[in-house]
PDB file of C-alpha atoms in Angstrom:
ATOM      1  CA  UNK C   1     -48.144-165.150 -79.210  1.00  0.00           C
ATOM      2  CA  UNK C   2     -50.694-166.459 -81.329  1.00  0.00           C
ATOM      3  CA  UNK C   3     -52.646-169.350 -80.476  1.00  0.00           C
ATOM      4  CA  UNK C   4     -51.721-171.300 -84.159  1.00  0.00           C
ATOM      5  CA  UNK C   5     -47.880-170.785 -83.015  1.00  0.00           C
ATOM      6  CA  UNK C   6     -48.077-171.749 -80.146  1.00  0.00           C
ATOM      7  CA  UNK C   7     -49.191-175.329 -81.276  1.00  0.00           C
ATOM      8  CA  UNK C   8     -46.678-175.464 -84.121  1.00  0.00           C
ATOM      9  CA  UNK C   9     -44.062-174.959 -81.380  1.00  0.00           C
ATOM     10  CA  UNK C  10     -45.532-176.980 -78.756  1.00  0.00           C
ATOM     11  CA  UNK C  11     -46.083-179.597 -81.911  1.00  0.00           C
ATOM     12  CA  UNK C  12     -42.433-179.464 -82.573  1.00  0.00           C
ATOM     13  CA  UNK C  13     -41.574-179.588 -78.984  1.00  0.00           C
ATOM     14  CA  UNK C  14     -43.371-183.311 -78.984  1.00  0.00           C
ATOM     15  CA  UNK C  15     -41.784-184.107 -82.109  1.00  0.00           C
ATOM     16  CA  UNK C  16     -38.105-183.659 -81.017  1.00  0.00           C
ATOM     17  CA  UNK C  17     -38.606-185.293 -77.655  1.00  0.00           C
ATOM     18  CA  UNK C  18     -35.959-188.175 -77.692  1.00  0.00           C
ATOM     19  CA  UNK C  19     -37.580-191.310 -78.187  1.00  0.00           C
ATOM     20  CA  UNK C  20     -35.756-192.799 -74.736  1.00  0.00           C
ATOM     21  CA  UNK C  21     -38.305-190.945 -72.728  1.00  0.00           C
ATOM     22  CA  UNK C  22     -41.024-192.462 -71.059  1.00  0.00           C
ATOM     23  CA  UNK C  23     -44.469-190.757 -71.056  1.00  0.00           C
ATOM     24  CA  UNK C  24     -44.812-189.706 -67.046  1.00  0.00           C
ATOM     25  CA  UNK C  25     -47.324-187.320 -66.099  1.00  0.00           C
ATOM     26  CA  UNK C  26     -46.972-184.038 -66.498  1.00  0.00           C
ATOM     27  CA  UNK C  27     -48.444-181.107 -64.166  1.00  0.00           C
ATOM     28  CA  UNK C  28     -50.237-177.908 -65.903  1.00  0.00           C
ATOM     29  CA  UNK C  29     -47.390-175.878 -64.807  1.00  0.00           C
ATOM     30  CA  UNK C  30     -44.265-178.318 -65.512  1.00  0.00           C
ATOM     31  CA  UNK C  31     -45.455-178.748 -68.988  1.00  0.00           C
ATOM     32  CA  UNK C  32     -45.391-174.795 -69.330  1.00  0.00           C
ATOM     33  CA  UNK C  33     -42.187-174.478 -67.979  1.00  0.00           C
ATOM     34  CA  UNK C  34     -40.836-176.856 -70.314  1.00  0.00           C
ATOM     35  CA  UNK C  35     -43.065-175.288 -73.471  1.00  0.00           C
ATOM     36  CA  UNK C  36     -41.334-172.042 -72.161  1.00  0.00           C
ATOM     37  CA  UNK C  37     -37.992-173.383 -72.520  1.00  0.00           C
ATOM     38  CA  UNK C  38     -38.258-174.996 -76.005  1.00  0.00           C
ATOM     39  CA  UNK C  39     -39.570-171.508 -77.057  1.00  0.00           C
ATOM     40  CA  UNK C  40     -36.981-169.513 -75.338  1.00  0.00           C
ATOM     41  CA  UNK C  41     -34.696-171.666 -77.985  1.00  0.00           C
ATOM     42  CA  UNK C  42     -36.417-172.644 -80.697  1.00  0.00           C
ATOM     43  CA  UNK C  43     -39.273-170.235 -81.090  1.00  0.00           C
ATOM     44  CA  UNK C  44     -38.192-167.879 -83.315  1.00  0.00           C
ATOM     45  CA  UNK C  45     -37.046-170.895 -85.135  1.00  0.00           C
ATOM     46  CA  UNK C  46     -40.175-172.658 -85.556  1.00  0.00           C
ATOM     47  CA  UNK C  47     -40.430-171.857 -89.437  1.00  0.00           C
ATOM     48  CA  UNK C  48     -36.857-173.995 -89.584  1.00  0.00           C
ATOM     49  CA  UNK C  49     -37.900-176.773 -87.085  1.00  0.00           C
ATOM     50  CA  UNK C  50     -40.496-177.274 -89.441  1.00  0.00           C
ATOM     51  CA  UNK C  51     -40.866-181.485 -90.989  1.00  0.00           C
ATOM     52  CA  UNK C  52     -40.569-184.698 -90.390  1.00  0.00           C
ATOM     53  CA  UNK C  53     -38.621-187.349 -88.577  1.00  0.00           C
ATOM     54  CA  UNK C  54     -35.954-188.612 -91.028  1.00  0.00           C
ATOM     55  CA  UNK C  55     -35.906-192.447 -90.140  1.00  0.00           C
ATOM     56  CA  UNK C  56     -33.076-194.777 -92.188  1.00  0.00           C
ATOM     57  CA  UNK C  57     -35.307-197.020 -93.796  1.00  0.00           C
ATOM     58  CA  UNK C  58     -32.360-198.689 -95.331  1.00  0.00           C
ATOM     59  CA  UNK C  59     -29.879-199.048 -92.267  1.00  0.00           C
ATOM     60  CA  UNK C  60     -28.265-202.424 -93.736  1.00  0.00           C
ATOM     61  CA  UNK C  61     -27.620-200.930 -96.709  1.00  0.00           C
ATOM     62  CA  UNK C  62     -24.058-200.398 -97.751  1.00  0.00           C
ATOM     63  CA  UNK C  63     -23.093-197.151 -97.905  1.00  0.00           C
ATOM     64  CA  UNK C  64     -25.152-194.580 -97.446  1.00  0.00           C
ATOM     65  CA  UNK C  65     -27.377-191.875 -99.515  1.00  0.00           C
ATOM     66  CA  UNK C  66     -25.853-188.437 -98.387  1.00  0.00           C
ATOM     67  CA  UNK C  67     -23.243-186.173-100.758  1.00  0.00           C
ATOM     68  CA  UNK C  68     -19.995-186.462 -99.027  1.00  0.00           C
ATOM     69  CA  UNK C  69     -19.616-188.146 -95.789  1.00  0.00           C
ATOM     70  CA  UNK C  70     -22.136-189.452 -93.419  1.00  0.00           C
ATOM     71  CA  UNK C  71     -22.005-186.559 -91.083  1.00  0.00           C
ATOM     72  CA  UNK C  72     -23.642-182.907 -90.375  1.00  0.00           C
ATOM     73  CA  UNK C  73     -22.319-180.213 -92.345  1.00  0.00           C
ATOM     74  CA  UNK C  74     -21.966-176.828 -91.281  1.00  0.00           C
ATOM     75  CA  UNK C  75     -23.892-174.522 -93.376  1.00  0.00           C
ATOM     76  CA  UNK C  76     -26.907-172.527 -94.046  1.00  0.00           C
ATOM     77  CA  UNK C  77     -30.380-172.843 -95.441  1.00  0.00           C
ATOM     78  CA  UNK C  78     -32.993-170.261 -96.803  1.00  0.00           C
ATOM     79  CA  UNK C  79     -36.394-171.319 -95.503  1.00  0.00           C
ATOM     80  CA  UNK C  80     -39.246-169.452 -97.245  1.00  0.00           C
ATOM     81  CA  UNK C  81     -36.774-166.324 -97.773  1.00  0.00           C
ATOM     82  CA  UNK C  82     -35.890-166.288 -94.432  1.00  0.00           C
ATOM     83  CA  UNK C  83     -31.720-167.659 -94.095  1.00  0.00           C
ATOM     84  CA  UNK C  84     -30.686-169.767 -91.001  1.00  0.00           C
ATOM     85  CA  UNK C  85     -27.475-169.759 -90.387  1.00  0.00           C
ATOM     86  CA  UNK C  86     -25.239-171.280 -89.003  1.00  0.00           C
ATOM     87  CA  UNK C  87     -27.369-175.489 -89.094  1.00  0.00           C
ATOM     88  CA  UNK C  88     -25.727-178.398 -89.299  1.00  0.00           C
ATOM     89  CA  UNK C  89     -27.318-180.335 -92.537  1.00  0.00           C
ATOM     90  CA  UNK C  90     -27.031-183.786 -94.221  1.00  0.00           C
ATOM     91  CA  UNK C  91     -27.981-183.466 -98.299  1.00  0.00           C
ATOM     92  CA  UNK C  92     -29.791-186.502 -99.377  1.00  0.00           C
ATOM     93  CA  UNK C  93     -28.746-186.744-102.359  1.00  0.00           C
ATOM     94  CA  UNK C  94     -31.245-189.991-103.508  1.00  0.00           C
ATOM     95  CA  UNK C  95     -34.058-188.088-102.610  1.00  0.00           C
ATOM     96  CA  UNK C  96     -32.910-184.654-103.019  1.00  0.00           C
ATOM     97  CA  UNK C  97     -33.864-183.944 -99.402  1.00  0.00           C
ATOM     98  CA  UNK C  98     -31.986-181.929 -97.055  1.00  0.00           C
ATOM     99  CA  UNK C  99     -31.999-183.312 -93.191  1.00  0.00           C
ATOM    100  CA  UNK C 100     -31.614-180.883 -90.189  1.00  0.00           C
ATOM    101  CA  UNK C 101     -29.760-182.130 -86.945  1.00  0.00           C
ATOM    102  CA  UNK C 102     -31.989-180.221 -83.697  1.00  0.00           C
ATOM    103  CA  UNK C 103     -31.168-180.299 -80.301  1.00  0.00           C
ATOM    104  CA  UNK C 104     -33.934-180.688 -78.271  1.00  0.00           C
ATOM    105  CA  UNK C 105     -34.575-179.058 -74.912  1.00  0.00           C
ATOM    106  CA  UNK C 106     -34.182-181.913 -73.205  1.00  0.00           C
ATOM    107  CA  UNK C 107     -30.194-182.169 -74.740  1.00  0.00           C
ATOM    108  CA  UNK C 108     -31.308-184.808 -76.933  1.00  0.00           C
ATOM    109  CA  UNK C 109     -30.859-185.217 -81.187  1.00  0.00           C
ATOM    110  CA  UNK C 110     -33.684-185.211 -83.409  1.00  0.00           C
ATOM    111  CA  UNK C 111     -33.189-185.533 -87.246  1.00  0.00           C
ATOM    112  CA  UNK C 112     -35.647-183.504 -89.679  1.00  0.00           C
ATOM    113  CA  UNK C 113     -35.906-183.597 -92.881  1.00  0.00           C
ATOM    114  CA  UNK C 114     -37.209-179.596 -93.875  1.00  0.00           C
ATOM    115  CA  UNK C 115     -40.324-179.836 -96.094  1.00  0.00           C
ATOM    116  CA  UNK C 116     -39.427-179.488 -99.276  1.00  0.00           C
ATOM    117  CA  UNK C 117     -42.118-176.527-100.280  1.00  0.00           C
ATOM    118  CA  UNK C 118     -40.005-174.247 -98.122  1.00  0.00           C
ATOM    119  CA  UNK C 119     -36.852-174.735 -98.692  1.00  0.00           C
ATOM    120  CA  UNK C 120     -35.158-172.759-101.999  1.00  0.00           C
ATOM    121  CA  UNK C 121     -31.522-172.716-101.203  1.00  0.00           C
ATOM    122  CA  UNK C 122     -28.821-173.567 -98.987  1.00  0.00           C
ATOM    123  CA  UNK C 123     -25.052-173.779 -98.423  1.00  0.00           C
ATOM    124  CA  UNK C 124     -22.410-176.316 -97.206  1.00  0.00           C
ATOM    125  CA  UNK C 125     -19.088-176.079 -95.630  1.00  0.00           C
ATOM    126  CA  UNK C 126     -16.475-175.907 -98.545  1.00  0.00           C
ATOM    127  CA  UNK C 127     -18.422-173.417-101.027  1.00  0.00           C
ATOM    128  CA  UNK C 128     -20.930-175.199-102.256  1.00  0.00           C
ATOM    129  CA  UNK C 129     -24.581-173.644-103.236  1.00  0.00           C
ATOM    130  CA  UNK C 130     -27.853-175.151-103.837  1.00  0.00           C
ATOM    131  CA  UNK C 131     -30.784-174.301-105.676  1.00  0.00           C
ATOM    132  CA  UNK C 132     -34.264-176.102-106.140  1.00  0.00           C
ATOM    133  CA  UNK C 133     -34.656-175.789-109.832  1.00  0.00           C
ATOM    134  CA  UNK C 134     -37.792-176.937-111.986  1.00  0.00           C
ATOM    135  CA  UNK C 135     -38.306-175.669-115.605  1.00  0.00           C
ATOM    136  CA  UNK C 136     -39.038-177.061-119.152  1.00  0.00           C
ATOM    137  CA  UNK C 137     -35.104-177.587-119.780  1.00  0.00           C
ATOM    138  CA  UNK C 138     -34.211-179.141-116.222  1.00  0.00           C
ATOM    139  CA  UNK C 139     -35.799-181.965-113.864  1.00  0.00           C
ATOM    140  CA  UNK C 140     -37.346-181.229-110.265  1.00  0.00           C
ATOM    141  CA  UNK C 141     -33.723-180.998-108.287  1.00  0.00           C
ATOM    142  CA  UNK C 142     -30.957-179.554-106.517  1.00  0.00           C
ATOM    143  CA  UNK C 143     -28.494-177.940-108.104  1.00  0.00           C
ATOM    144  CA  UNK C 144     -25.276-176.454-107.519  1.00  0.00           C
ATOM    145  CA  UNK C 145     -24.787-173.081-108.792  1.00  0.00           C
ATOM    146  CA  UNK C 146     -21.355-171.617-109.687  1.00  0.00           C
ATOM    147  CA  UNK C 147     -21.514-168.528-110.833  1.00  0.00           C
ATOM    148  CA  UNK C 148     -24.777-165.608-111.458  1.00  0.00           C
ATOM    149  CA  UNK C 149     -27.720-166.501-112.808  1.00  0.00           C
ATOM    150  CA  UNK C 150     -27.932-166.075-116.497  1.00  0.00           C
ATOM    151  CA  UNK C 151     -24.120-167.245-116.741  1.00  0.00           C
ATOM    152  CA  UNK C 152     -23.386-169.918-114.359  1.00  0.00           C
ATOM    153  CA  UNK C 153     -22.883-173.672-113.770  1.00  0.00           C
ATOM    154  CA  UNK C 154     -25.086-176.250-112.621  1.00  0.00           C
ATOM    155  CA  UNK C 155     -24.306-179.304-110.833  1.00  0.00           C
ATOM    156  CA  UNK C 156     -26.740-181.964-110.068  1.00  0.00           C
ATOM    157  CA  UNK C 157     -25.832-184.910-107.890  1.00  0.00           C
ATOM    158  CA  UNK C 158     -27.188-188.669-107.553  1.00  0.00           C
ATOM    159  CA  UNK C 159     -27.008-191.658-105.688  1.00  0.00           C
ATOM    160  CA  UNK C 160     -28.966-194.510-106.590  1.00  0.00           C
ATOM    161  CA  UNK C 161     -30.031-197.346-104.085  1.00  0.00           C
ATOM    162  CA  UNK C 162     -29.582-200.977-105.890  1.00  0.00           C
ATOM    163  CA  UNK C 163     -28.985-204.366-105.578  1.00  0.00           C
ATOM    164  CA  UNK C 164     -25.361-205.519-106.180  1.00  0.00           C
ATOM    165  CA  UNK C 165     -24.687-208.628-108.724  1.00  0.00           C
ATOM    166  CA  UNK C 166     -23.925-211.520-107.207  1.00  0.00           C
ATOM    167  CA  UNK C 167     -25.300-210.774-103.707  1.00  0.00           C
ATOM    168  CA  UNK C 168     -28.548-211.303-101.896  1.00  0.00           C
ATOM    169  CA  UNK C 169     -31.840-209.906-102.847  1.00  0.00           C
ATOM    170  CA  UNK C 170     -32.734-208.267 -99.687  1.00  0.00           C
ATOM    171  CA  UNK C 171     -28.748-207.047-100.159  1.00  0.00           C
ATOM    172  CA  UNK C 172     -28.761-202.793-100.967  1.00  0.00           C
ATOM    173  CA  UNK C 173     -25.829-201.165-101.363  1.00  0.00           C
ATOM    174  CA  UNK C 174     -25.885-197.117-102.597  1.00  0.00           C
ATOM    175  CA  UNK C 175     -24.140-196.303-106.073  1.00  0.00           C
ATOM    176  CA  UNK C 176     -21.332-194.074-106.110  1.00  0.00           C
ATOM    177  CA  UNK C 177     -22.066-190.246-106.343  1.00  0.00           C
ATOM    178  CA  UNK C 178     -23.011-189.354-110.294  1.00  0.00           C
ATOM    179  CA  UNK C 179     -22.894-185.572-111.372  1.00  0.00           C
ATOM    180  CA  UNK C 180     -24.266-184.069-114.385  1.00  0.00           C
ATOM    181  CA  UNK C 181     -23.148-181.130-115.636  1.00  0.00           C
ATOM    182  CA  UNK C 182     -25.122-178.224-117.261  1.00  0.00           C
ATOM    183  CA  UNK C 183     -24.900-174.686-118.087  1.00  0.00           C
ATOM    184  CA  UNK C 184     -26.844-171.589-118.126  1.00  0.00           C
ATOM    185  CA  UNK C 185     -26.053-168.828-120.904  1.00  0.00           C
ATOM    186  CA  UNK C 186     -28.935-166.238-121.671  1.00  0.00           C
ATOM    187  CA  UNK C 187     -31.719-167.967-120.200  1.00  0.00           C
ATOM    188  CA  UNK C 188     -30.994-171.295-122.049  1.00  0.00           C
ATOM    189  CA  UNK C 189     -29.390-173.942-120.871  1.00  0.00           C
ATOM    190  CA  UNK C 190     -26.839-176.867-121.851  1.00  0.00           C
ATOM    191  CA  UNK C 191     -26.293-179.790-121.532  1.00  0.00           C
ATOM    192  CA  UNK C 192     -22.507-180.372-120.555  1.00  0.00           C
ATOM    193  CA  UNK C 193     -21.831-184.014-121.183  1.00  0.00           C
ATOM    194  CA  UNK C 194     -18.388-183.867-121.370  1.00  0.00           C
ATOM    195  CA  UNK C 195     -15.259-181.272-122.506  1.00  0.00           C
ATOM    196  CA  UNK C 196     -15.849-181.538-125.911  1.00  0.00           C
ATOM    197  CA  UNK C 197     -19.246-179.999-125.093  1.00  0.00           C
ATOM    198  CA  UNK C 198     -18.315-176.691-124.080  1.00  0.00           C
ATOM    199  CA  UNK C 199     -16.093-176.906-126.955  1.00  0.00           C
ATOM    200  CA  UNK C 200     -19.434-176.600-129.176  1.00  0.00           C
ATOM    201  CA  UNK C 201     -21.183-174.311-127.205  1.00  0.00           C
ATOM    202  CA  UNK C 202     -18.193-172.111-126.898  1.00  0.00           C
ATOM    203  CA  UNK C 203     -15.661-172.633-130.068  1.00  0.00           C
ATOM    204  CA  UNK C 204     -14.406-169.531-129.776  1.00  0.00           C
ATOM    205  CA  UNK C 205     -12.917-170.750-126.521  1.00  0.00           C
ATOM    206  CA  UNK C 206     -11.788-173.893-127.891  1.00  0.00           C
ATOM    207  CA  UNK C 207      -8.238-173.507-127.746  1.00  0.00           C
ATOM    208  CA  UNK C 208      -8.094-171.709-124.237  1.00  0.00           C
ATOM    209  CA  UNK C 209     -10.011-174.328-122.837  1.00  0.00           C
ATOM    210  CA  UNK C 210      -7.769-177.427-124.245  1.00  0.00           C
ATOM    211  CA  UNK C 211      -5.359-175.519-122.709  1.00  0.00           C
ATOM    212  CA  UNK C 212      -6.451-175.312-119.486  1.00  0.00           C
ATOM    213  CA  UNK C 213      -7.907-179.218-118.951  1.00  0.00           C
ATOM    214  CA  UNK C 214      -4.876-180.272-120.214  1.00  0.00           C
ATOM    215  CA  UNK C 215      -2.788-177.751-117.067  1.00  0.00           C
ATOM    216  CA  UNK C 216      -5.519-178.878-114.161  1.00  0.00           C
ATOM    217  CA  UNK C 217      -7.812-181.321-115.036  1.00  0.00           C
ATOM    218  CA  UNK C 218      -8.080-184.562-117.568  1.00  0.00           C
ATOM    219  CA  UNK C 219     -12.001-184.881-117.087  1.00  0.00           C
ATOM    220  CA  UNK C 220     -14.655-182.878-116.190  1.00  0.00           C
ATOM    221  CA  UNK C 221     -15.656-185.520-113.053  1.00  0.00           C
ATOM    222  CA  UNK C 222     -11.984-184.457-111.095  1.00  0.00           C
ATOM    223  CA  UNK C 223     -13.293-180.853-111.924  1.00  0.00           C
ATOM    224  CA  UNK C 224     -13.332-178.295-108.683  1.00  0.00           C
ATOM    225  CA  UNK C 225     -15.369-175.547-107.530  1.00  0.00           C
ATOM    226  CA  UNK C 226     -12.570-173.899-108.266  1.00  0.00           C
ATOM    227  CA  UNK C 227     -12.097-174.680-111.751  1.00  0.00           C
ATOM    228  CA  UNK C 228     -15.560-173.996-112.182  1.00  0.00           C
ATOM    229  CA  UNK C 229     -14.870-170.755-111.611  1.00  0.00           C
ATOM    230  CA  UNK C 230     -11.585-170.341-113.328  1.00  0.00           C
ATOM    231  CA  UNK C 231     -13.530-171.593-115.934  1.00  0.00           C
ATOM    232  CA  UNK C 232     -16.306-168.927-115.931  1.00  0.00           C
ATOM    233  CA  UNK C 233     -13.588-165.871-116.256  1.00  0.00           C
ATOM    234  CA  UNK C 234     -12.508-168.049-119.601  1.00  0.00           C
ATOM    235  CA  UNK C 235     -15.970-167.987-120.727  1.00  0.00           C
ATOM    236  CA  UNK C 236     -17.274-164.688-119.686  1.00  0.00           C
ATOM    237  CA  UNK C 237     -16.336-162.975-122.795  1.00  0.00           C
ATOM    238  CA  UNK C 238     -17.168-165.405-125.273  1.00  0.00           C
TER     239      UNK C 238
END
């Protein structure tokens, strides 16, 4: 093993200790044995274990900034085309970051949020893909991709962190969860602002698609991943 991995892992191995233990000293030989046993678990991992410590700056706050509930989710992640699977991952959805719940050697939890720079895509529990995206026609983000590139859906999702009328000033509560909707056809993509929007880019379609939203869905905000793909084989022809 290289000397350079050996301090990222020994690195991380500080970084995840839980913050309940005291500092006591530490032989030659125990601190080996216990570098030996974070390896033995993590080392092969130390390209995921790789970030900070997420810390909730914002613990009064109401609410809270992650997509979905405030719990892990089962899923996977591709770290620098290399795919983890199965993590348990929170998506921050206020500052598109995507926090990674470790286990330390000691039994302990440590929180991470994965740098940013090495993280292209991932996956949660209930078939939902993510993409970093960041071209001329889309901002720096996540997305959700339904659907193969060239001829898919994209989802972005937002929380916003604000102060509430009529309550304190030090008083944060987090917005609901805002999506907006775009899609990709030949390397361009759309806008989707709302159903009469795919009506334009797809009047062809028109009339199967009325009929549809009018059979599963009155909006496109109660849309599924499901429709999303129902929607596709409508489209696919067009």
């Amino acid at each position: 093993m290289s000397l350079n991995r050996f301090g990222r892992i020994l690195s991380l191995f500080f970084l995840c200790l839980p913050f309940t233990i005291k500092a006591q000293p530490t032989s030659g030989d125990a601190l080996k044995k216990q570098y030996e046993h974070y390896n033995q678990k993590y080392g092969l991992n130390d390209l995921l274990v790789n970030g900070v410590l997420y810390i909730n700056l914002h613990y009064n706050a109401t609410g809270y900034p992650f997509m979905g509930e405030n719990t892990f989710r089962r899923g996977s992640v591709m770290v620098k085309d290399e795919n983890f699977f199965p993590v348990e991952l929170k998506y921050d959805i206020v500052d598109q970051q995507l926090v990674l719940k470790v286990i330390n050697s000691f039994g302990g939890q440590s929180n991470i949020i994965l740098r940013r720079d090495f993280v292209h895509q991932f996956t949660l529990e209930g078939g939902y893909t993510f993409e970093w995206l960041d071209n001329d026609e889309l901002s720096a983000s996540f997305y959700q991709v339904v659907g193969k590139k060239g001829f898919r859906w994209l989802i972005k999702y937002t929380k916003y962190l604000e102060v509430p009328q009529g309550t304190q000033a030090n008083h944060f509560a987090y917005t609901k969860v805002y999506r907006k909707y775009y899609f990709e056809r030949h390397g361009k993509v759309f806008n989707i602002r709302n159903r009469k929007s795919i009506w334009k880019y797809f009047p062809e379609k028109k009339k199967e698609l009325k009929k549809y939203f009018r059979a599963h869905r009155g909006s496109l905000s109660a849309i599924s991943n499901e429709d999303f793909n129902n929607l596709l084989k409508i489209l696919k022809d067009a």
